[in-house]
mmCIF file of C-alpha atoms in Angstrom:
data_model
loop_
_atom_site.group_PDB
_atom_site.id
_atom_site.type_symbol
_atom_site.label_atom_id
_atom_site.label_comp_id
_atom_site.label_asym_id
_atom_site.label_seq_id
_atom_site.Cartn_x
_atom_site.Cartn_y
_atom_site.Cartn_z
ATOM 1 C CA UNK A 1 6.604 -141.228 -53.767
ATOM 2 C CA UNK A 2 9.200 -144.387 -55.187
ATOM 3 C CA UNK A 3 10.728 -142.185 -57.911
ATOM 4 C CA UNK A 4 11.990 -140.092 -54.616
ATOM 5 C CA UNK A 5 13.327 -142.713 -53.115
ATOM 6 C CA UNK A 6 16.997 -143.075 -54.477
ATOM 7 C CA UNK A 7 17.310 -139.604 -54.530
ATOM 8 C CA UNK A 8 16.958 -139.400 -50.438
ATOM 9 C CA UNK A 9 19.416 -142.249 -50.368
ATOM 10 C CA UNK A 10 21.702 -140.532 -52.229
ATOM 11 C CA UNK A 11 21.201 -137.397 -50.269
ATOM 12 C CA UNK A 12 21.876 -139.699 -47.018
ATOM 13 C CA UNK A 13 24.765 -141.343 -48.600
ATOM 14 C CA UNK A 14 26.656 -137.862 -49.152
ATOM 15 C CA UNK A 15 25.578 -136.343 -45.536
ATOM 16 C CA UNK A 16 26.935 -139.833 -44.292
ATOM 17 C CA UNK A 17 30.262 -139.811 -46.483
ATOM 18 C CA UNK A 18 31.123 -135.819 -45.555
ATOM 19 C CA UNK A 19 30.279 -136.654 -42.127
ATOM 20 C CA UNK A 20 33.033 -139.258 -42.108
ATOM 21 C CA UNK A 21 35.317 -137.572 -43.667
ATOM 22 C CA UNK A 22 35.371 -134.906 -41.376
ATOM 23 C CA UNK A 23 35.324 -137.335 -38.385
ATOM 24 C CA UNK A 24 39.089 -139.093 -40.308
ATOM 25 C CA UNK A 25 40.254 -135.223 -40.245
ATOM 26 C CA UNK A 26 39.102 -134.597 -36.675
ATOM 27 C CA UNK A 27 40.732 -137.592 -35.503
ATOM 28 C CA UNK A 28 43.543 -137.173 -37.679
ATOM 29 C CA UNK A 29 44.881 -134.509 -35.214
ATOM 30 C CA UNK A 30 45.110 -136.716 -32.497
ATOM 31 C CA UNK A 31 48.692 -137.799 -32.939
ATOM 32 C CA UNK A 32 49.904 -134.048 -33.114
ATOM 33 C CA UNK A 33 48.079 -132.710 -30.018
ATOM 34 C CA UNK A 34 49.067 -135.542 -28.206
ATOM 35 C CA UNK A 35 52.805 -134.624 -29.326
ATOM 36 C CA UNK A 36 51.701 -131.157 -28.359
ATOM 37 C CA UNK A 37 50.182 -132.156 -25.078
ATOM 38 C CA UNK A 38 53.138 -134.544 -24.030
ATOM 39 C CA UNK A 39 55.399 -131.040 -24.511
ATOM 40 C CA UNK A 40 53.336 -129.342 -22.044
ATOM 41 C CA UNK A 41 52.671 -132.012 -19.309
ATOM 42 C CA UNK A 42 56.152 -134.033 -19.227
ATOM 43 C CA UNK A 43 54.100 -137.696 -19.049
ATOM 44 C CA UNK A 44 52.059 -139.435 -21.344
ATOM 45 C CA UNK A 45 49.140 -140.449 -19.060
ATOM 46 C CA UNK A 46 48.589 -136.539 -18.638
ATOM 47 C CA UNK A 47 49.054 -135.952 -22.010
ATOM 48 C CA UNK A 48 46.642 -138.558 -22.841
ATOM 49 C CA UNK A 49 43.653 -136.830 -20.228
ATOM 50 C CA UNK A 50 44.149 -133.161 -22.173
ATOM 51 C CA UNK A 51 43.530 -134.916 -25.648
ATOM 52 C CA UNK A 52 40.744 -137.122 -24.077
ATOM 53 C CA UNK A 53 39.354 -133.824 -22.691
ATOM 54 C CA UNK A 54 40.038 -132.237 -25.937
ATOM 55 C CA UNK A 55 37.873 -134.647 -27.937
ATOM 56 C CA UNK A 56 35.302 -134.282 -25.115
ATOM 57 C CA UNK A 57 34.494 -130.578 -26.168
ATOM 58 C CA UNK A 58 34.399 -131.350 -29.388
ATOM 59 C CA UNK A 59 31.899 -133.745 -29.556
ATOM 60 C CA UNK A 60 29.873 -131.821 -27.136
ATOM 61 C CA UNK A 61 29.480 -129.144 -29.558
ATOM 62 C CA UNK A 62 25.982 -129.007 -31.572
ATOM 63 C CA UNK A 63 26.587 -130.202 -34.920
ATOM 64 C CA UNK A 64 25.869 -126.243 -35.898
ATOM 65 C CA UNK A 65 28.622 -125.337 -33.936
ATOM 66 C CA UNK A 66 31.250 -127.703 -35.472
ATOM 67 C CA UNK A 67 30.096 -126.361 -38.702
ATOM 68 C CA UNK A 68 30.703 -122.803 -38.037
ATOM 69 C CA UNK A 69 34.565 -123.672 -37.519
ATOM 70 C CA UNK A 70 36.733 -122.741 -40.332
ATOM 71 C CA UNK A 71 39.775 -124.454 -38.880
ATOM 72 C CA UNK A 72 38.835 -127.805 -36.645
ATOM 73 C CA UNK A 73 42.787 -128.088 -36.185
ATOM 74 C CA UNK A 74 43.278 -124.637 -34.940
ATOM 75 C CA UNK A 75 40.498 -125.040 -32.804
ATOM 76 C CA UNK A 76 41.158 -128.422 -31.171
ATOM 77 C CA UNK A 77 44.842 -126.934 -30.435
ATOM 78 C CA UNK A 78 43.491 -123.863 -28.672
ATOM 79 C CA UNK A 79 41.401 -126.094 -26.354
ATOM 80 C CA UNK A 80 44.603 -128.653 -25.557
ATOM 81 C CA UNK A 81 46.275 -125.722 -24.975
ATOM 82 C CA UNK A 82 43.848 -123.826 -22.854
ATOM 83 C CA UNK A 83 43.039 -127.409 -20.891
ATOM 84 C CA UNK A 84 46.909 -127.769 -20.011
ATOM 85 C CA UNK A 85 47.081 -124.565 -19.122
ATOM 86 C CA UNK A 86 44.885 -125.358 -16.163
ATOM 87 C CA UNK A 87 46.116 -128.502 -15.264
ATOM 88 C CA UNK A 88 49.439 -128.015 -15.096
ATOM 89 C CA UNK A 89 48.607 -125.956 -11.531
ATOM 90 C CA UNK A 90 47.428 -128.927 -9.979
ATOM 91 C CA UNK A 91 50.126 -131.499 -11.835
ATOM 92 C CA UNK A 92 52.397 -129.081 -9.838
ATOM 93 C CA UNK A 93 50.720 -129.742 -6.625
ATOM 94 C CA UNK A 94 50.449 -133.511 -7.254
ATOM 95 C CA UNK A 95 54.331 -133.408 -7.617
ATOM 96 C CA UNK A 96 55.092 -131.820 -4.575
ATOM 97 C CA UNK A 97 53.389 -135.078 -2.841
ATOM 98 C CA UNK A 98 55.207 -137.389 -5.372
ATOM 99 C CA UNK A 99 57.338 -140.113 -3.397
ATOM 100 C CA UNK A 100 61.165 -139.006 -3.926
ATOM 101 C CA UNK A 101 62.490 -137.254 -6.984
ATOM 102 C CA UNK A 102 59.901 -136.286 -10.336
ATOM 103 C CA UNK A 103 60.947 -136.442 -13.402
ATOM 104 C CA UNK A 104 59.361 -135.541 -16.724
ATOM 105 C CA UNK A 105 58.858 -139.231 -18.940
ATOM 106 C CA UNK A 106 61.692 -140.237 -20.941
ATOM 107 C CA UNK A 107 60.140 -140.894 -24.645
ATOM 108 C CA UNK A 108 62.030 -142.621 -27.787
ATOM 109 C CA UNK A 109 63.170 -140.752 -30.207
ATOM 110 C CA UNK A 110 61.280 -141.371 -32.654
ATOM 111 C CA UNK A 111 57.866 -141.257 -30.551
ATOM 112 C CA UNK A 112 56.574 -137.849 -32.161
ATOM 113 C CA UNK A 113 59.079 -137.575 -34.954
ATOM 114 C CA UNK A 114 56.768 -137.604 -37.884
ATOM 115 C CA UNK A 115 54.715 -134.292 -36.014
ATOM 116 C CA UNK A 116 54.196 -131.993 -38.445
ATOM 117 C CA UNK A 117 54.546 -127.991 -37.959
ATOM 118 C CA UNK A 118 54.495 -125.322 -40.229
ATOM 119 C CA UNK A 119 57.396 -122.822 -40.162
ATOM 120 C CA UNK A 120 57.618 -119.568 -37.985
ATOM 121 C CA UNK A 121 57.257 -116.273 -39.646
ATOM 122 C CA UNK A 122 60.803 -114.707 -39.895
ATOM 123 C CA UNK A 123 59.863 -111.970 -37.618
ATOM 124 C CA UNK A 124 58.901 -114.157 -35.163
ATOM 125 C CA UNK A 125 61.610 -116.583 -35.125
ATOM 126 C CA UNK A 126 64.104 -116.302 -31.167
ATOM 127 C CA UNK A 127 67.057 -113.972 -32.044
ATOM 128 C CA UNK A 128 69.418 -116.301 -30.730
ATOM 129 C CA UNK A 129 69.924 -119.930 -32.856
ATOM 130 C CA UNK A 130 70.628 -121.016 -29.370
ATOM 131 C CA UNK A 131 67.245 -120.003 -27.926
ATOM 132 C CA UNK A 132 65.426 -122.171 -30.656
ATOM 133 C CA UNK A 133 64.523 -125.593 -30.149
ATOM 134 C CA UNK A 134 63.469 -128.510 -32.558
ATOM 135 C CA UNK A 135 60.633 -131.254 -32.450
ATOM 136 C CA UNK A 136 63.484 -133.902 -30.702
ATOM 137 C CA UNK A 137 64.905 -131.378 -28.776
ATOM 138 C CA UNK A 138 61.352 -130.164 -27.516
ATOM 139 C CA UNK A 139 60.925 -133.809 -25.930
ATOM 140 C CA UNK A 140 64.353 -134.154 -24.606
ATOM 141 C CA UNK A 141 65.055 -134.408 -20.563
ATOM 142 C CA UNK A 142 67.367 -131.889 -21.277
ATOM 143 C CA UNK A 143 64.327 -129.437 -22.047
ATOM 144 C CA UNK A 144 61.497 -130.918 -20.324
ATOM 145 C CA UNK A 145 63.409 -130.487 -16.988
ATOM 146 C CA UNK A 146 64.172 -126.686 -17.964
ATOM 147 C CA UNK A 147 60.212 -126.347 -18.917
ATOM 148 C CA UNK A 148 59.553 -127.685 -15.801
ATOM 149 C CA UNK A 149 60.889 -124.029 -14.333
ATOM 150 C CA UNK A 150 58.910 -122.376 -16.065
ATOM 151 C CA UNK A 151 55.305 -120.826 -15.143
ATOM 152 C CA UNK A 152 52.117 -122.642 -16.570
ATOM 153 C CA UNK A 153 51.632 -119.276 -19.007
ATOM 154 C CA UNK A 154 55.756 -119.439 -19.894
ATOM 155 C CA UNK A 155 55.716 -122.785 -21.057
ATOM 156 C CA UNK A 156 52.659 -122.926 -22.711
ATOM 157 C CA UNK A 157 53.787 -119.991 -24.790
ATOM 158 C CA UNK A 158 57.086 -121.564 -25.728
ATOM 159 C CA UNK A 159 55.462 -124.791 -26.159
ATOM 160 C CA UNK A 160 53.338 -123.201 -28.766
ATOM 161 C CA UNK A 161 55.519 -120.464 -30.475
ATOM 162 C CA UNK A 162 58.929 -121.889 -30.513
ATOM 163 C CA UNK A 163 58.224 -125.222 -30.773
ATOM 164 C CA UNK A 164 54.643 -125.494 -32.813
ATOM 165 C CA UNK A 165 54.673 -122.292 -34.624
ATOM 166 C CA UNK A 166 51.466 -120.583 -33.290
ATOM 167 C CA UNK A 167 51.071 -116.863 -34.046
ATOM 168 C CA UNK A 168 51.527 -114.558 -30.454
ATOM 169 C CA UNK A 169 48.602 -112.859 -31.277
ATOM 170 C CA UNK A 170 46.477 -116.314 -31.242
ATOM 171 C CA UNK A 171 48.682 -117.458 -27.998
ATOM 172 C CA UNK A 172 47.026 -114.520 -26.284
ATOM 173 C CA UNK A 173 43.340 -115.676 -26.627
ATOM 174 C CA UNK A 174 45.124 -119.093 -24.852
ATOM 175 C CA UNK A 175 46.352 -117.682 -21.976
ATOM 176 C CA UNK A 176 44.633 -114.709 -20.993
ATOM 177 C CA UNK A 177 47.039 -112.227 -21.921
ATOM 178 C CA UNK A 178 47.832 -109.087 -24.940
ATOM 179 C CA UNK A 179 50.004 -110.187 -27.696
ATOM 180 C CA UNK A 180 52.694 -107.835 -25.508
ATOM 181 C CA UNK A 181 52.729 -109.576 -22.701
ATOM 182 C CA UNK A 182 52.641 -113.095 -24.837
ATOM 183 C CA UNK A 183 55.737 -111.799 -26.347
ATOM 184 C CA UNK A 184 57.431 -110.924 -22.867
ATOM 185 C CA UNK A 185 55.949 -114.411 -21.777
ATOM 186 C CA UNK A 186 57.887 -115.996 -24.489
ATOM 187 C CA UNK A 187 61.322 -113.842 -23.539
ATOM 188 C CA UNK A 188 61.307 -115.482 -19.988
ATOM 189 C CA UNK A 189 60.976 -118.842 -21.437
ATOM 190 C CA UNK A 190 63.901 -118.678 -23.712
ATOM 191 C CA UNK A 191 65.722 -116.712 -20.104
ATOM 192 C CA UNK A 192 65.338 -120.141 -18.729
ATOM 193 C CA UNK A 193 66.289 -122.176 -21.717
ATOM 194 C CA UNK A 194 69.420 -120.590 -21.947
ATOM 195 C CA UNK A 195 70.320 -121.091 -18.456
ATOM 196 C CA UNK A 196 69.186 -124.253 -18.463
ATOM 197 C CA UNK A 197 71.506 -125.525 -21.064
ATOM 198 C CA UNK A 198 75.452 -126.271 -21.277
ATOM 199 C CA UNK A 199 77.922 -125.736 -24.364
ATOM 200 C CA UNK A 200 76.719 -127.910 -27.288
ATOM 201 C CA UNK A 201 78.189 -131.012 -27.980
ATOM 202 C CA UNK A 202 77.601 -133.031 -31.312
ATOM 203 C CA UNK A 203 75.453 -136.038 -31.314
ATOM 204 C CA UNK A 204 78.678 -138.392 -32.233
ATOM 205 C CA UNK A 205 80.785 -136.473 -29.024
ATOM 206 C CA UNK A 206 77.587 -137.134 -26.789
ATOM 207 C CA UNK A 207 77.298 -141.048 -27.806
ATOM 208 C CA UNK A 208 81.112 -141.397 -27.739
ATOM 209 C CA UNK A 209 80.918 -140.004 -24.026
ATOM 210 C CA UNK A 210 77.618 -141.736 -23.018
ATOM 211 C CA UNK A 211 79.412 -145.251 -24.340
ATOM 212 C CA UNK A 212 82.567 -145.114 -22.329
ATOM 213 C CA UNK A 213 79.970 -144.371 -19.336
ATOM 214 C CA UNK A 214 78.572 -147.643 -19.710
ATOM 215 C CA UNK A 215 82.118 -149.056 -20.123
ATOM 216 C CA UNK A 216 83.175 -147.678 -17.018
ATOM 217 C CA UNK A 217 79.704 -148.445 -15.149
ATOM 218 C CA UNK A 218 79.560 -151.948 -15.927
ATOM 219 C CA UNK A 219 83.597 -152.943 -16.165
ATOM 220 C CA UNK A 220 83.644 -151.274 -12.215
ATOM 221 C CA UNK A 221 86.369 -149.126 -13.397
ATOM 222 C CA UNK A 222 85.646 -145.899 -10.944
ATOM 223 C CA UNK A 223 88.456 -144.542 -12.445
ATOM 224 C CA UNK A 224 87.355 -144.328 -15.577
ATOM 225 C CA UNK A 225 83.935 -143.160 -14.729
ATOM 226 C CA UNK A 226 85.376 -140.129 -13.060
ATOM 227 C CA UNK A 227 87.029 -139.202 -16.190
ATOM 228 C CA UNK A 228 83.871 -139.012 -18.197
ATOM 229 C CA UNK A 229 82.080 -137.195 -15.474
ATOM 230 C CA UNK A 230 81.973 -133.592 -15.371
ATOM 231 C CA UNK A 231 83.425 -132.440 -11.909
ATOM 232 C CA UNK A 232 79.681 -131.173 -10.966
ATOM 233 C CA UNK A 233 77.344 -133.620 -12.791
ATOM 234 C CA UNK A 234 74.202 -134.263 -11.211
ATOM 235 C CA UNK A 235 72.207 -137.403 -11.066
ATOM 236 C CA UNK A 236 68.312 -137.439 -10.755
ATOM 237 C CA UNK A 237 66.286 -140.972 -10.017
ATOM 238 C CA UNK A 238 62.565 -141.484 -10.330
ATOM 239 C CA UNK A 239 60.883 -144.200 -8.358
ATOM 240 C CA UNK A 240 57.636 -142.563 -7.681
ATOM 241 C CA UNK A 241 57.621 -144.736 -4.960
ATOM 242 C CA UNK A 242 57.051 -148.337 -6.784
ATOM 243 C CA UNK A 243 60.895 -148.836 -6.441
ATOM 244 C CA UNK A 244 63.841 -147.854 -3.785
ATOM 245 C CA UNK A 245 65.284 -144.587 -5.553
ATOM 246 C CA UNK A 246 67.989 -141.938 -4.356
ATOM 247 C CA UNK A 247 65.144 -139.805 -2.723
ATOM 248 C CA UNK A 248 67.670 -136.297 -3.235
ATOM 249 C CA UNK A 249 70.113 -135.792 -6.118
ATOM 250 C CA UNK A 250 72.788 -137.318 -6.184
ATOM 251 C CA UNK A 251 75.998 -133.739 -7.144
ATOM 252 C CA UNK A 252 79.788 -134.037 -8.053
ATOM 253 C CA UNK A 253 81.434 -136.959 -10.003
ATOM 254 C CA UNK A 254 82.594 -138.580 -6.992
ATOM 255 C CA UNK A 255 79.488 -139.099 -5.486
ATOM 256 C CA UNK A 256 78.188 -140.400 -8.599
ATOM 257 C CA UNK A 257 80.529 -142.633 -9.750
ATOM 258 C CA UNK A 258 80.120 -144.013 -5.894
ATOM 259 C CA UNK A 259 76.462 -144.425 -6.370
ATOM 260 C CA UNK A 260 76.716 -146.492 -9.645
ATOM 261 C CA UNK A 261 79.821 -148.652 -8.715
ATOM 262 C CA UNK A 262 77.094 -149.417 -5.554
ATOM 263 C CA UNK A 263 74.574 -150.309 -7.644
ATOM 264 C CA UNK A 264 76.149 -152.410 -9.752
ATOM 265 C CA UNK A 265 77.916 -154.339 -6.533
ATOM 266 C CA UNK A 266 74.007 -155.277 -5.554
ATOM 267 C CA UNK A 267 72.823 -155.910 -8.537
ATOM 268 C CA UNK A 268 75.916 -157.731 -11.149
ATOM 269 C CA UNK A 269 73.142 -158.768 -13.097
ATOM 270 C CA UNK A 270 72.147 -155.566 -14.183
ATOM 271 C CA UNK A 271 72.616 -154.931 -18.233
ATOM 272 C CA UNK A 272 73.087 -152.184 -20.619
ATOM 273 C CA UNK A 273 70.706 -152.229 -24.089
ATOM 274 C CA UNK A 274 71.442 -149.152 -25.959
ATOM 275 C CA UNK A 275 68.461 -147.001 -27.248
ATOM 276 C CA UNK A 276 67.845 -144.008 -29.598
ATOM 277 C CA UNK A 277 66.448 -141.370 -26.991
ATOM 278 C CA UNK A 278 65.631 -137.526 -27.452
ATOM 279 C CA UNK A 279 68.671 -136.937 -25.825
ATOM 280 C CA UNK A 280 71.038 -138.416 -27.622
ATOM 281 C CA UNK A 281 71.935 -142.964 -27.146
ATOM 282 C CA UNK A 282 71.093 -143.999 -23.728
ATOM 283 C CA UNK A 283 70.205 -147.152 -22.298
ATOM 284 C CA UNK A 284 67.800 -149.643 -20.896
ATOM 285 C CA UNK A 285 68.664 -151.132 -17.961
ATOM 286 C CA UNK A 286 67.342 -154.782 -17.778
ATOM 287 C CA UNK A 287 67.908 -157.234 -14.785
ATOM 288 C CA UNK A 288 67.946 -160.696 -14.938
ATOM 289 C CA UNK A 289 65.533 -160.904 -18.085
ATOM 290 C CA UNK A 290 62.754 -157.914 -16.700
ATOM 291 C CA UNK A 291 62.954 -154.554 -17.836
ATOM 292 C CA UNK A 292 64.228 -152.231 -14.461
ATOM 293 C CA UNK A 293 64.443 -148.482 -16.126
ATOM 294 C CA UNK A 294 65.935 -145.902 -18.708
ATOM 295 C CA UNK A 295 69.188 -144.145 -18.341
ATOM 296 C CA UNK A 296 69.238 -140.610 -20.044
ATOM 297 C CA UNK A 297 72.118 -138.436 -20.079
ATOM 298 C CA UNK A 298 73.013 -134.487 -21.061
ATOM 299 C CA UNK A 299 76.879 -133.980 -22.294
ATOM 300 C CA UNK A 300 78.874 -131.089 -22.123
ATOM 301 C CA UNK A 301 82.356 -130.245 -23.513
ATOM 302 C CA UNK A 302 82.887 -131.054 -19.373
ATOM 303 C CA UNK A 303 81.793 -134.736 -20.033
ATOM 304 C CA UNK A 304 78.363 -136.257 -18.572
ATOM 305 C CA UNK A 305 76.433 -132.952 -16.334
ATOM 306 C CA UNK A 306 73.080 -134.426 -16.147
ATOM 307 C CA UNK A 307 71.925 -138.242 -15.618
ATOM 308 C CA UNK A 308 68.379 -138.986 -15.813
ATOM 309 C CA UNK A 309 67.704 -142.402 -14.365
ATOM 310 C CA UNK A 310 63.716 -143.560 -14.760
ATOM 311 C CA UNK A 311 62.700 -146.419 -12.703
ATOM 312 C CA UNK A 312 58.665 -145.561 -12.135
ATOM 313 C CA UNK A 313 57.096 -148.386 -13.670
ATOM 314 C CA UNK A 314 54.593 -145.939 -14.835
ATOM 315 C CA UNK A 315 57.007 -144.137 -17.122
ATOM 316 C CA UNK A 316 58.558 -147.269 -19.002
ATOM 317 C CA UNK A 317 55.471 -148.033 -20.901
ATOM 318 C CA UNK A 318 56.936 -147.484 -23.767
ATOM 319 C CA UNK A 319 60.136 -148.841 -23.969
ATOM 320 C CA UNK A 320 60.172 -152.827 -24.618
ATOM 321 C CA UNK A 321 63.475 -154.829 -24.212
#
């Protein structure tokens, strides 16, 4: 009948409307499981296939089934988390084919900064301040290279308890284990955190340090390098192949500061644009107008331990001169 007529479109119009608005909150995630994702994997591109993969299941569900879930955002982070759970084996095995040195993707600073996580339960929080880890520091090179350690089940547990906040009891359901063992899971994570890192500088001693580097480096003043080097610093390089890298690292300040007065013999060209990284200020390195990699660096009360240098192509794409 007519008279029925604007009632049906009305009914369409609000099936339509909640419809989209539950797409916007759907896809509103996206951002934070990426973040999530990226903490897990160590690149971008295989962050980018788990929330692909994530989105995947989710629209393969019946529209019956998407109803029944109380909490899409819980849901959708149980299924990145399950998903990089089982990649991570074979990103493992990719790695051990990977042309010279691998290193996880160096990210700005500010990539994932607006992430939002709710806090940990008090009862649940690490017993040692030093054990805990922040939204920057969870995408630092500093970390990322310690998850990398780590079993798939460790660092998907730390990934999601000390960084994101997720209840051990819900971790369990992710990785196949009792909330015990989650727990004990989660105690061998924070094992290798704490070996993994070096007495704490702050941010202004780190940047201080990291700018008389680049003093040193690109004045050719070896002495002067050597005295911001810590006596057993060690120097990673990532080519994946696309460019000529140090295929081994590179350990002890002399051999360093050797490697990086060579470099910049070959290439005098090569320039220094400071950049707000995870880590702390690092650099850009940019040659003769063209973007040729990111220099990352870890600083101890010892001076510079760790340099990260990323020259893969494939892990610059988001740094812009």
């Amino acid at each position: 009948m007519p008279e029925d007529r604007p009632f049906e479109s009305a009914e369409s119009g609000k099936v339509e409307r909640d419809e989209s608005r539950a797409l916007d909150s759907v896809m509103a995630e996206r951002h934070r499981l990426l973040s999530l994702a990226f903490r897990m994997m160590g690149t971008l591109a295989d962050a980018e296939d788990v929330v692909q993969e994530t989105y995947v299941r989710w629209y393969r569900l019946e529209p019956e089934e998407r109803d029944k879930i109380a909490a899409p955002a819980a849901w959708l982070t149980r299924v990145a988390s399950r998903i990089s759970l089982d990649l991570l084996g074979s990103a493992r095995a990719r790695r051990e084919t990977y042309v010279g040195q691998w290193l996880p993707e160096p990210v700005p600073a500010d990539l994932f900064a607006d992430t939002a996580v709710a806090p940990l339960n008090s009862s649940d929080l690490a017993a040692d301040p030093l054990d805990r880890v922040t939204l920057d520091d969870a995408v630092s090179m500093a970390l990322l290279t310690v998850l990398e350690a780590m079993t798939p089940a460790e660092r998907v547990t730390f990934v999601l308890h000390d960084v994101f906040s997720v209840p051990f009891d819900e971790i369990a359901g992710v990785v196949g284990r009792s909330a015990a063992a989650t727990r004990q899971l989660a105690t061998s994570a924070r094992r290798h955190v704490r070996r993994g890192r070096r007495a704490q500088v702050s941010p202004h001693q780190h940047d201080e340090v990291v700018r008389a580097f680049r003093g040193a480096t690109a004045g050719g003043d070896i002495e002067g390098l050597l005295r911001v080097l810590s006596p057993d610093v060690e120097l990673r390089v990532d080519g994946g192949g696309f460019v000529n890298a140090a295929p081994r690292v590179i350990r002890g300040s002399d051999h360093v500061a050797r490697w990086f007065m060579g470099v910049m013999r070959k290439q005098p060209a090569l320039r220094f644009e400071r950049r707000d990284t995870a880590d702390g200020l690092g650099f850009i390195l940019r040659d003769e107008g063209r973007r040729y990699g990111i220099i990352t660096f870890d600083v101890s009360d010892q001076g510079v331990t760790n340099v990260w240098l990323m020259l893969n192509p494939m892990k610059l794409t988001n740094w812009t001169l």
